[in-house]
Coordinates of C-alpha atoms (C1' of nucleotides) in Angstrom, one line a residue:
Chain A
M36 CA 128.5 53.1 104.8
Y37 CA 131.5 55.5 105.5
S38 CA 134.1 56.5 103.1
I39 CA 137.9 56.6 104.8
G40 CA 137.4 60.4 104.5
Q41 CA 133.9 60.5 106.2
L42 CA 135.6 57.7 108.8
S43 CA 138.6 60.3 109.2
R44 CA 136.6 63.0 109.8
R45 CA 133.8 61.5 112.2
T46 CA 136.9 60.1 114.3
G47 CA 139.6 62.6 114.3
V48 CA 141.9 60.0 112.9
K49 CA 143.6 60.9 109.8
V50 CA 143.2 59.2 106.4
P51 CA 146.9 57.5 106.3
T52 CA 146.6 56.7 109.8
I53 CA 143.5 54.7 109.6
R54 CA 145.3 52.9 106.6
Y55 CA 148.2 52.4 109.2
Y56 CA 146.1 50.9 111.4
E57 CA 144.8 48.4 108.9
Q58 CA 148.1 47.1 107.7
T59 CA 148.9 46.8 111.4
G60 CA 146.1 44.5 112.0
L61 CA 144.4 46.9 114.5
M62 CA 141.5 47.8 111.9
P63 CA 140.0 44.7 109.9
P64 CA 140.2 44.9 106.1
A65 CA 137.7 47.0 104.7
D66 CA 135.2 46.2 102.2
R67 CA 135.7 47.7 98.9
T68 CA 133.6 49.5 96.3
S69 CA 133.9 48.5 92.4
G70 CA 136.6 51.2 92.4
N71 CA 138.6 49.7 95.2
Q72 CA 137.7 52.2 97.7
R73 CA 137.2 51.3 101.4
R74 CA 133.6 51.4 103.0
Y75 CA 133.4 51.1 106.2
D76 CA 129.9 50.2 108.6
T77 CA 129.1 51.2 112.2
D78 CA 131.2 48.4 113.6
G79 CA 134.1 50.2 111.6
L80 CA 133.2 53.3 113.2
E81 CA 133.2 52.1 116.6
R82 CA 136.4 50.1 116.4
L83 CA 138.3 53.4 115.3
S84 CA 136.8 55.0 117.8
F85 CA 137.7 52.7 120.6
I86 CA 141.3 52.7 118.9
R87 CA 141.3 56.5 118.9
H88 CA 140.5 56.7 122.6
A89 CA 142.9 54.0 123.9
R90 CA 145.7 56.0 121.9
G91 CA 144.6 59.2 123.3
L92 CA 145.2 57.7 126.7
G93 CA 148.5 56.7 125.6
F94 CA 148.0 53.2 125.3
P95 CA 150.8 51.4 122.9
I96 CA 149.3 49.3 119.8
D97 CA 150.0 46.1 121.1
A98 CA 148.1 46.8 124.3
I99 CA 145.2 48.2 122.3
S100 CA 145.5 44.9 120.1
A101 CA 145.2 43.1 123.4
L102 CA 142.1 44.7 124.7
I103 CA 140.5 44.3 121.3
E104 CA 141.0 41.0 121.8
L105 CA 139.4 40.8 124.7
Q106 CA 136.4 42.8 123.3
T107 CA 136.0 40.3 120.6
H108 CA 135.7 37.4 123.2
P109 CA 133.3 38.4 125.5
D110 CA 133.2 35.4 127.5
R111 CA 136.9 36.2 128.8
S112 CA 137.8 37.6 132.1
C113 CA 137.7 41.3 132.4
Q114 CA 140.9 41.1 134.8
A115 CA 143.2 41.2 131.8
A116 CA 141.7 44.5 130.4
G117 CA 141.8 45.8 133.9
D118 CA 145.7 44.8 134.4
L119 CA 146.5 46.5 130.8
A120 CA 144.9 49.5 132.1
Q121 CA 146.4 49.2 135.3
A122 CA 150.2 48.9 133.6
Q123 CA 149.0 52.0 131.6
L124 CA 148.3 53.9 134.8
D125 CA 151.6 53.0 136.6
D126 CA 153.6 53.7 133.1
V127 CA 151.8 57.4 132.9
R128 CA 152.9 57.8 136.7
N129 CA 156.0 56.5 136.2
R130 CA 156.4 58.9 133.0
I131 CA 155.1 61.9 135.6
A132 CA 157.9 61.2 138.2
R133 CA 160.9 61.1 135.6
L134 CA 159.5 64.5 133.8
Q135 CA 159.1 66.1 137.3
A136 CA 162.7 65.5 138.2
L137 CA 163.5 66.8 135.0
E138 CA 161.6 69.9 135.6
S139 CA 163.2 70.7 139.0
E140 CA 166.9 70.3 137.5
L141 CA 166.0 72.6 134.5
D142 CA 164.1 74.8 136.8
R143 CA 167.4 75.4 138.7
I144 CA 169.2 75.7 135.4
V145 CA 166.9 78.2 134.0
A146 CA 166.4 80.2 137.2
G147 CA 170.4 80.8 137.1
C148 CA 170.5 82.6 133.9
D149 CA 169.6 85.9 133.6
G150 CA 170.7 86.1 129.8
K151 CA 172.9 89.1 130.6
G152 CA 176.3 87.2 129.9
A153 CA 178.3 85.9 127.3
A154 CA 178.0 82.2 126.2
G155 CA 181.8 81.7 127.6
D156 CA 180.2 81.9 131.0
C157 CA 176.8 81.5 130.6
H158 CA 175.2 79.5 133.4
V159 CA 173.1 77.0 131.4
M160 CA 176.4 76.1 129.3
T161 CA 178.4 75.7 132.4
A162 CA 175.5 73.5 134.1
L163 CA 175.5 71.3 131.6
A164 CA 179.1 71.1 131.1
D165 CA 179.2 69.8 134.6
H166 CA 177.8 66.4 135.1
D167 CA 178.6 66.6 138.8
L168 CA 176.2 69.3 139.5
C169 CA 173.5 67.0 138.8
A170 CA 171.1 66.5 141.6
Q171 CA 170.3 62.8 140.7
D172 CA 171.5 60.6 137.9
H173 CA 169.1 60.4 135.3
Chain B
M90 CA 193.6 59.1 124.4
Y91 CA 190.4 56.9 124.7
S92 CA 189.1 54.2 122.4
I93 CA 185.4 54.4 121.7
G94 CA 184.7 51.6 124.4
Q95 CA 186.6 53.5 127.1
L96 CA 184.7 56.9 126.3
S97 CA 181.4 54.8 126.3
R98 CA 182.6 53.1 129.6
R99 CA 183.4 56.6 131.2
T100 CA 180.2 58.5 130.0
G101 CA 177.6 55.8 129.9
V102 CA 176.8 56.4 126.2
K103 CA 176.6 53.2 124.0
V104 CA 179.0 52.9 121.6
P105 CA 176.8 52.8 118.5
T106 CA 175.4 55.6 119.9
I107 CA 178.7 57.8 120.1
R108 CA 179.1 56.6 116.5
Y109 CA 175.6 57.9 115.7
Y110 CA 176.1 61.2 117.2
E111 CA 179.3 61.3 115.1
Q112 CA 177.3 60.7 111.9
T113 CA 174.9 63.5 112.7
G114 CA 177.5 65.8 113.8
L115 CA 176.9 66.2 117.4
M116 CA 180.5 64.8 117.8
P117 CA 183.4 66.0 115.5
P118 CA 184.8 63.2 113.9
A119 CA 187.2 61.5 116.0
D120 CA 190.9 61.2 115.3
R121 CA 191.9 57.4 114.2
T122 CA 195.0 54.6 114.6
S123 CA 196.5 53.2 111.6
G124 CA 194.1 50.5 112.0
N125 CA 191.1 52.9 111.9
Q126 CA 189.9 52.8 115.1
R127 CA 188.4 55.9 116.7
R128 CA 190.7 58.1 119.6
Y129 CA 189.3 60.8 121.9
D130 CA 191.0 62.9 124.0
T131 CA 189.6 65.0 126.9
D132 CA 187.8 67.4 124.7
G133 CA 186.0 64.7 122.9
L134 CA 185.4 63.3 126.8
E135 CA 183.8 66.7 127.6
R136 CA 181.9 67.1 124.4
L137 CA 180.4 63.4 124.9
S138 CA 179.7 64.4 128.7
F139 CA 177.8 67.7 127.9
I140 CA 175.8 66.1 124.9
R141 CA 174.8 63.0 127.5
H142 CA 173.7 65.3 130.0
A143 CA 171.5 67.3 128.1
R144 CA 170.2 64.2 126.6
G145 CA 169.1 63.5 129.9
L146 CA 167.4 66.3 130.5
G147 CA 165.6 65.5 127.3
F148 CA 167.0 68.4 125.1
P149 CA 166.5 67.3 121.3
I150 CA 169.3 66.8 119.3
D151 CA 168.9 69.8 117.2
A152 CA 168.9 72.1 120.7
I153 CA 171.9 70.2 121.8
S154 CA 173.3 71.0 118.2
A155 CA 172.6 75.0 119.0
L156 CA 173.9 74.8 122.3
I157 CA 177.3 73.4 121.3
E158 CA 177.2 76.1 118.6
L159 CA 177.0 78.7 121.1
Q160 CA 179.5 77.0 123.4
T161 CA 182.3 76.9 120.2
H162 CA 181.6 80.8 120.0
P163 CA 181.8 82.2 123.6
D164 CA 181.4 85.6 122.7
R165 CA 177.5 85.0 121.5
S166 CA 174.9 86.1 124.2
C167 CA 173.8 83.7 127.0
Q168 CA 170.6 84.8 125.9
A169 CA 170.2 82.0 123.1
A170 CA 171.3 79.5 125.7
G171 CA 168.5 80.5 128.4
D172 CA 166.1 80.4 126.1
L173 CA 166.9 77.1 124.6
A174 CA 167.1 75.8 128.4
Q175 CA 163.5 77.8 129.2
A176 CA 162.1 76.2 126.1
Q177 CA 162.5 72.7 127.0
L178 CA 161.4 73.3 130.5
D179 CA 158.2 74.7 129.2
D180 CA 157.9 71.6 127.1
V181 CA 158.5 69.2 130.1
R182 CA 156.1 71.1 132.1
N183 CA 153.5 70.8 129.5
R184 CA 154.5 67.0 129.3
I185 CA 153.5 66.6 132.7
A186 CA 150.2 68.6 132.6
R187 CA 149.3 66.5 129.5
L188 CA 150.2 63.0 131.5
Q189 CA 148.5 64.3 134.7
A190 CA 145.4 64.6 132.5
L191 CA 145.9 61.1 131.4
E192 CA 146.6 60.0 134.6
S193 CA 143.1 61.3 136.0
E194 CA 141.1 59.6 133.7
L195 CA 143.0 56.2 133.6
D196 CA 142.5 56.4 137.4
R197 CA 139.0 56.8 136.9
I198 CA 138.8 54.1 134.6
V199 CA 141.0 51.6 136.5
A200 CA 139.1 52.5 139.6
G201 CA 135.6 51.4 138.3
C202 CA 137.1 47.8 137.3
D203 CA 137.2 45.5 139.8
G204 CA 138.5 42.6 137.8
K205 CA 135.6 40.5 138.5
G206 CA 133.5 40.6 135.5
A207 CA 133.6 39.1 132.1
A208 CA 135.3 41.3 129.2
G209 CA 131.8 41.9 127.9
D210 CA 130.8 43.8 130.8
C211 CA 134.0 45.3 131.5
H212 CA 133.8 48.5 132.9
V213 CA 137.6 49.3 131.2
M214 CA 136.5 48.4 127.9
T215 CA 133.3 50.1 128.1
A216 CA 135.0 53.7 129.4
L217 CA 137.4 53.1 126.0
A218 CA 134.3 52.1 124.2
D219 CA 132.4 55.4 124.8
H220 CA 134.3 58.1 123.8
D221 CA 131.6 60.7 125.3
L222 CA 132.6 59.4 129.0
C223 CA 136.1 61.3 128.3
A224 CA 136.5 64.2 131.1
Q225 CA 137.9 66.2 128.4
D226 CA 139.2 66.0 125.0
H227 CA 143.0 64.6 124.2
Chain C
dC236 C1' 127.2 63.7 78.9
dC237 C1' 131.7 65.9 79.8
dT238 C1' 134.9 68.4 82.6
dT239 C1' 137.4 69.2 86.3
dG240 C1' 138.5 68.9 91.5
dA241 C1' 138.2 66.4 95.3
dA242 C1' 139.0 62.2 97.2
dG243 C1' 140.3 57.9 97.0
dC244 C1' 144.4 54.1 95.8
dT245 C1' 149.4 51.9 96.6
dC246 C1' 153.9 52.2 97.3
dT247 C1' 158.3 54.3 99.1
dA248 C1' 160.4 56.9 102.2
dG249 C1' 161.1 59.9 106.1
dT250 C1' 160.7 61.5 111.2
dT251 C1' 163.1 61.1 115.8
dG252 C1' 166.7 58.7 118.3
dC253 C1' 168.3 55.5 118.4
dT254 C1' 169.4 50.0 118.3
dA255 C1' 170.7 45.4 116.0
dG256 C1' 172.8 42.4 113.5
dA257 C1' 176.0 40.6 109.3
dG258 C1' 180.5 40.2 107.7
dG259 C1' 185.1 41.6 108.1
dT260 C1' 189.6 43.9 110.5
dT261 C1' 192.4 45.3 114.4
dT262 C1' 193.8 44.7 119.3
dT263 C1' 194.9 42.6 123.4
dA264 C1' 196.0 39.1 126.5
dC265 C1' 198.2 34.6 127.3
Chain D
dG165 C1' 201.0 32.2 117.7
dT166 C1' 196.2 31.8 118.7
dA167 C1' 191.9 33.3 120.4
dA168 C1' 189.0 36.5 121.8
dA169 C1' 187.6 41.2 122.5
dA170 C1' 187.0 45.1 120.6
dC171 C1' 186.7 47.8 116.7
dC172 C1' 184.9 49.0 111.7
dT173 C1' 181.2 49.8 108.4
dC174 C1' 176.9 49.1 106.5
dT175 C1' 172.1 48.0 106.6
dA176 C1' 167.8 47.8 108.6
dG177 C1' 164.6 47.4 112.1
dC178 C1' 161.7 49.4 116.4
dA179 C1' 157.0 52.7 117.4
dA180 C1' 154.0 55.2 115.3
dC181 C1' 153.1 57.6 112.5
dT182 C1' 153.3 61.2 108.3
dA183 C1' 154.5 63.0 103.4
dG184 C1' 154.7 63.1 99.0
dA185 C1' 154.7 60.6 93.9
dG186 C1' 151.9 58.8 90.6
dC187 C1' 148.0 57.0 89.5
dT188 C1' 142.8 55.8 89.5
dT189 C1' 137.6 56.7 91.2
dC190 C1' 134.2 59.8 92.8
dA191 C1' 131.2 63.5 93.0
dA192 C1' 129.3 68.2 91.6
dG193 C1' 128.5 71.8 88.5
dG194 C1' 127.9 73.3 83.8

DNA sequence: CCTTGAAGCTCTAGTTGCTAGAGGTTTTAC
DNA sequence: GTAAAACCTCTAGCAACTAGAGCTTCAAGG
């Protein structure tokens, strides 16, 4: 049996975050000692590791919740899990594309700034002040 | 003079967001009509356009605040604005790199899922359950 | 056994950047 | 004049935590 601190150290998830996950239903309520302290078994450890892994991959909490629901019903189709993972992959790809557009524009803005002028003539400030100079809408 | 709705339509910034920007100090307090409605001049329009442009580029509010401070002091060095823009560019690049690592891993996870199995044998679930399968820490 | 410090508990509120809704007032158009 | 649109302030919520206050329990050392 693990205390919450032991669980935290084993998984890398902070103590308050474990409590948060229990509060939001992602983790099942833990067994308690007579002193009201949480105690977790290896199932709890595995659940939290799963959550951490999925969070690390950027899955939102409700998607993880759905994945866990699938996990507790092994007879259900794998299709749903695949769809959730695919949706997350698509989201990540969209975010990359958007960030790359931002990078290009910021790169252009930064490249035009030699840091020598006064703020009144600053290329960065001028670029930000002139919305028409945007390469594209954002 | 513009009403807040007119300003919103001209800049694409929502009315509550304009109020929020005034509350947080990013926008100066607006002149008011006798009916207590905000009225903005072209300075206000330009300020909000600047804010929107910078937000669109991902600058956090406090960085925009710093940029605006520079803007109101044209004698100050351009170096600060360049630094802020460079910091934002670095942040965007870091985020891209992190997302690309996520993409690789998700891609691998998704690629192994043909959607035919039951959740109990699901490659996605297995991959998320096994933290050791991570290509790298995240 | 006692003491002390570490670890645990619940509860409240804050972070960032909005966003939504309630309940009221003002403005605008017909 | 009337009705609808637009405006106002205020409160609270969202996502996913995170921090701190004030208290209790546990564990280690003397």
